[in-house]
């Protein structure tokens, strides 16, 4: 049976990999909600239809969800994320969408330690109360964050700066999230469940520096800085107060081993093991560093 799927946040890190993956199925028609058609040219080339608009444009949202069976709801990390998600959910419900696959966050909860955790907690509760069939995926810190966070300091100084102290976290290769989202769309086996995703093991930033030292055969040193120093440097990079505070608060939680949770959700959903840090380092990080 033909399935019509709308992906929001389609030009983002997860969406841009998920859309071509879904478009490759003969029985799936994919629509991608995008703000900029030019930026989405490769999605269109992969076979997706584009719906132009933003979360703030009710008419565009209504047109985007029209005729859709399954909504993949991805929002940008931002202080309006829960309102943006509510607007799409309300339109989806009115237009008769059957199922929502939500990209949430690790330990989403309205009383979580960081605003991003609390906003996702609100949306996850809205989804559960909506009456729609759902799959909620809650991934932790993406390994790929290391590329924009640390590639430059590693390449220039051999140093990895972060604010998680000795805390361990089970970060995930985002390719595994794409795989989980794909399966959540094509199968009904995971319906009405919430999955905490993770990589295959939990480790500290010191462990990361040690691994990279071994893999790249050059010394890489972890410099543990206070969460407030991470906050300041994010502000200085022009990434905004809200995001800086979120990362500060997540660092504080991670220092206390809040992220030290390994689950079997990735193998359970995808049928393959979660990608290890070493695989990420060789396949993604080394090319990004041009090593
Ligand atoms: N990074 C992490 O470590 C991590 C960990 C766990 C969960 N998450 C969650 O992952 C989600 C983000 O996924 P991602 O990293 O794949 O996304 P992303 O790369 O940050 O991209 C965000 C997407 O949202 C679109 N967008 C932004 N503002 C919009 C608006 N007003 N209306 C419509 N579209 C808009 C962007 O479009 P443009 O291309 O036009 O800007 C882009 O497609 C967040 O909910 C975050 O909390 C992230």
XYZ file of C-alpha atoms and ligand atoms in Angstrom:
339
model
C 0.000 0.000 0.000
C 1.253 3.485 -0.833
C 2.366 5.476 2.207
C 2.689 9.257 2.249
C 5.287 10.595 4.633
C 6.067 14.194 5.585
C 9.514 14.915 7.043
C 10.034 18.257 8.814
C 13.530 19.568 9.526
C 14.283 17.824 6.240
C 17.452 19.775 5.417
C 18.954 19.078 8.851
C 21.453 16.433 9.933
C 18.923 13.611 10.368
C 16.307 14.732 7.845
C 18.764 15.139 4.978
C 19.785 11.480 5.325
C 16.320 10.149 6.107
C 14.470 11.745 3.174
C 16.509 10.024 0.388
C 16.362 6.772 2.347
C 12.551 6.857 2.460
C 12.243 8.141 -1.110
C 14.057 5.012 -2.317
C 11.078 2.837 -1.312
C 8.662 2.179 -4.197
C 5.660 2.328 -1.893
C 6.561 5.566 -0.100
C 5.877 9.092 -1.308
C 7.988 11.566 0.639
C 7.265 15.210 1.143
C 9.911 17.399 2.766
C 9.011 20.592 4.606
C 11.797 23.046 3.788
C 12.424 26.762 4.153
C 14.703 27.095 1.164
C 14.125 25.127 -2.051
C 17.694 25.710 -3.210
C 19.120 24.145 -0.047
C 16.767 21.195 -0.587
C 17.728 20.521 -4.233
C 19.385 17.184 -3.372
C 16.240 16.059 -1.515
C 14.164 16.780 -4.606
C 16.698 14.919 -6.750
C 16.322 11.911 -4.464
C 12.625 11.808 -5.372
C 10.983 13.824 -2.587
C 8.380 16.526 -3.163
C 9.105 19.826 -1.494
C 6.606 21.715 0.652
C 7.874 25.230 1.191
C 7.227 26.913 4.520
C 8.094 27.369 8.162
C 6.626 26.098 11.429
C 5.326 29.645 11.975
C 3.147 29.574 8.837
C -0.142 27.743 9.611
C -1.247 27.641 5.967
C 2.019 26.116 4.816
C 1.872 23.532 7.602
C -1.684 22.586 6.728
C -0.751 22.172 3.062
C 2.306 20.124 4.018
C 0.364 17.605 6.152
C -2.523 17.320 3.675
C -2.958 13.676 2.583
C -0.067 12.457 4.751
C -0.229 9.145 6.683
C 2.991 9.449 8.680
C 4.690 12.571 9.976
C 8.371 12.542 10.905
C 8.507 15.491 13.279
C 11.971 17.031 13.570
C 12.413 20.526 14.985
C 15.505 22.658 15.417
C 16.902 22.930 18.975
C 15.513 26.335 19.871
C 13.428 27.902 22.632
C 10.284 27.722 20.453
C 10.618 24.036 19.604
C 7.665 22.866 21.705
C 5.342 25.515 20.220
C 6.530 24.665 16.708
C 5.914 20.965 17.321
C 2.436 21.701 18.763
C 1.496 23.677 15.662
C 2.468 20.801 13.362
C 0.781 18.207 15.586
C -2.476 20.161 15.700
C -2.546 20.481 11.911
C -1.639 16.798 11.526
C -4.494 15.766 13.757
C -7.002 17.966 11.928
C -5.885 16.687 8.528
C -6.172 13.024 9.570
C -2.488 12.053 9.830
C -2.294 8.575 11.358
C 1.176 8.345 12.908
C 3.990 10.568 14.140
C 7.635 9.548 14.446
C 9.265 12.110 16.724
C 12.950 12.899 17.019
C 13.056 13.699 20.720
C 16.026 13.767 23.080
C 17.659 11.579 25.735
C 15.677 11.627 29.021
C 13.136 14.156 27.712
C 11.110 15.306 30.723
C 9.315 18.486 31.772
C 11.531 18.616 34.885
C 14.771 17.719 33.027
C 18.077 19.473 33.704
C 18.258 21.569 30.499
C 15.664 23.562 28.583
C 16.047 21.318 25.530
C 15.188 18.290 27.701
C 12.165 20.075 29.182
C 10.840 21.290 25.797
C 11.100 17.785 24.361
C 9.377 16.496 27.490
C 6.458 18.817 26.738
C 6.225 17.685 23.120
C 6.507 13.995 23.987
C 3.620 14.437 26.453
C 1.594 16.293 23.773
C 2.204 13.445 21.333
C 1.152 10.793 23.838
C -2.021 12.755 24.599
C -2.793 13.442 20.916
C -4.442 10.124 20.127
C -2.086 9.697 17.150
C -0.057 6.519 16.820
C 3.518 7.408 17.704
C 7.125 6.294 17.896
C 9.299 8.541 20.042
C 13.061 8.233 19.572
C 15.217 9.728 22.335
C 18.846 9.895 21.226
C 21.689 11.239 23.367
C 24.568 13.501 22.255
C 25.460 12.903 18.576
C 29.066 11.780 17.955
C 28.929 14.064 14.906
C 28.746 17.090 17.277
C 32.463 16.547 17.806
C 33.103 17.679 14.250
C 31.919 21.264 14.816
C 32.885 21.287 18.510
C 36.396 20.000 18.388
C 37.776 19.426 14.885
C 39.471 22.818 14.789
C 41.150 22.648 18.226
C 42.237 19.065 17.633
C 43.692 19.865 14.214
C 45.463 23.048 15.369
C 46.478 22.299 18.986
C 45.868 18.585 19.522
C 43.374 19.526 22.258
C 39.776 18.590 22.946
C 38.032 21.081 25.262
C 34.717 20.251 26.966
C 32.842 20.664 30.220
C 31.696 17.161 31.142
C 34.556 16.478 33.573
C 35.009 12.747 34.064
C 31.341 12.002 33.372
C 30.523 9.148 31.033
C 27.907 9.264 28.286
C 26.765 6.779 25.662
C 26.858 9.112 22.659
C 25.419 7.874 19.368
C 26.449 7.967 15.715
C 23.596 9.870 14.080
C 23.539 7.370 11.216
C 21.979 4.950 13.710
C 19.218 7.455 14.460
C 18.461 7.687 10.735
C 18.267 3.872 10.610
C 15.894 3.813 13.609
C 13.702 6.539 12.126
C 13.519 4.667 8.807
C 12.383 1.458 10.528
C 9.905 3.400 12.674
C 8.301 4.741 9.503
C 8.210 1.547 7.453
C 7.142 -0.837 10.230
C 4.311 -0.772 12.758
C 6.267 -3.007 15.133
C 7.485 -0.077 17.234
C 4.210 1.821 17.396
C 3.209 3.560 20.623
C 6.622 3.045 22.178
C 9.340 5.372 23.407
C 12.938 4.334 22.770
C 15.984 5.673 24.562
C 18.712 5.283 21.960
C 22.442 5.052 22.643
C 25.750 4.033 21.220
C 27.180 0.634 22.171
C 29.177 1.911 25.154
C 29.530 4.757 27.572
C 32.744 6.757 27.846
C 34.184 10.037 29.071
C 35.830 12.793 27.033
C 39.160 11.580 28.460
C 38.378 8.173 26.907
C 37.610 9.940 23.599
C 40.974 11.729 23.670
C 42.723 8.417 24.419
C 40.882 6.653 21.589
C 41.644 9.421 19.110
C 45.299 9.410 20.175
C 45.424 5.706 19.381
C 43.410 5.847 16.134
C 45.094 8.959 14.691
C 48.538 8.014 16.064
C 49.072 11.526 17.424
C 48.642 12.849 20.942
C 45.253 14.384 21.634
C 44.729 15.875 25.071
C 41.393 16.363 26.822
C 41.175 19.717 28.588
C 38.337 19.572 31.127
C 36.920 23.084 31.498
C 34.008 24.231 33.711
C 30.515 24.173 32.129
C 30.474 27.983 32.411
C 33.570 28.192 30.181
C 31.791 26.102 27.536
C 28.807 28.448 27.844
C 31.037 31.487 27.308
C 32.787 30.046 24.293
C 29.476 29.110 22.638
C 28.276 32.689 23.218
C 31.526 34.004 21.777
C 30.987 31.852 18.673
C 27.677 33.708 18.177
C 25.499 30.651 18.745
C 23.165 32.503 21.113
C 22.393 32.655 24.836
C 19.743 29.954 24.862
C 21.947 27.350 23.190
C 24.929 28.326 25.372
C 22.836 27.794 28.516
C 21.498 24.479 27.248
C 24.987 23.107 26.648
C 26.160 24.444 30.044
C 23.266 22.686 31.785
C 23.807 19.461 29.853
C 27.515 19.547 30.766
C 26.562 19.871 34.441
C 24.280 16.843 34.144
C 26.804 14.786 32.161
C 29.499 15.477 34.802
C 27.279 13.539 37.208
C 27.056 10.566 34.802
C 23.487 11.503 33.815
C 24.272 10.233 30.283
C 25.764 6.918 31.386
C 22.944 4.817 29.900
C 23.505 2.115 27.284
C 20.410 0.570 25.722
C 19.796 -2.126 23.112
C 17.263 0.011 21.201
C 19.442 0.506 18.108
C 20.075 -3.237 17.537
C 16.469 -3.990 18.491
C 15.027 -1.565 15.931
C 17.601 -1.782 13.136
C 18.822 -5.383 13.384
C 22.465 -4.225 13.415
C 24.774 -3.244 16.284
C 25.029 0.426 17.162
C 28.071 1.983 15.487
C 31.052 2.283 17.801
C 33.053 5.428 18.485
C 36.017 3.913 16.654
C 33.931 3.399 13.509
C 32.715 6.998 13.741
C 36.285 8.237 14.284
C 37.590 6.417 11.198
C 34.633 6.981 8.851
C 33.485 10.489 9.784
C 35.880 12.272 12.123
C 39.195 11.514 10.410
C 37.957 12.670 6.960
C 36.466 15.818 8.572
C 39.848 16.557 10.144
C 41.538 15.639 6.846
C 43.712 13.125 8.701
N 22.656 17.439 18.369
C 22.471 16.532 19.300
O 23.429 16.041 19.935
C 21.081 16.037 19.596
C 20.934 14.971 20.482
C 19.656 14.472 20.727
C 18.548 15.038 20.123
N 18.738 16.104 19.275
C 17.522 16.698 18.691
O 17.598 16.618 17.286
C 16.741 17.633 16.738
C 17.459 18.341 15.601
O 17.678 17.423 14.556
P 18.830 17.690 13.496
O 20.122 17.834 14.240
O 18.697 16.692 12.425
O 18.374 19.121 12.944
P 19.313 20.321 12.485
O 20.474 19.795 11.708
O 19.545 21.219 13.649
O 18.365 21.062 11.451
C 17.182 21.729 11.853
C 16.175 21.674 10.738
O 15.018 22.428 11.126
C 14.732 23.360 10.072
N 14.107 24.546 10.662
C 14.689 25.432 11.504
N 13.815 26.395 11.847
C 12.665 26.125 11.176
C 11.398 26.752 11.103
N 11.143 27.866 11.809
N 10.444 26.203 10.317
C 10.700 25.081 9.611
N 11.879 24.410 9.637
C 12.851 24.940 10.418
C 16.071 23.648 9.442
O 15.899 24.206 8.155
P 17.047 25.091 7.435
O 17.976 24.080 6.793
O 16.314 25.916 6.470
O 17.753 25.881 8.505
C 16.671 22.256 9.415
O 16.118 21.484 8.375
C 16.419 18.603 17.866
O 15.103 18.407 18.300
C 17.401 18.186 18.944
O 16.926 18.478 20.241
C 19.955 16.600 18.989
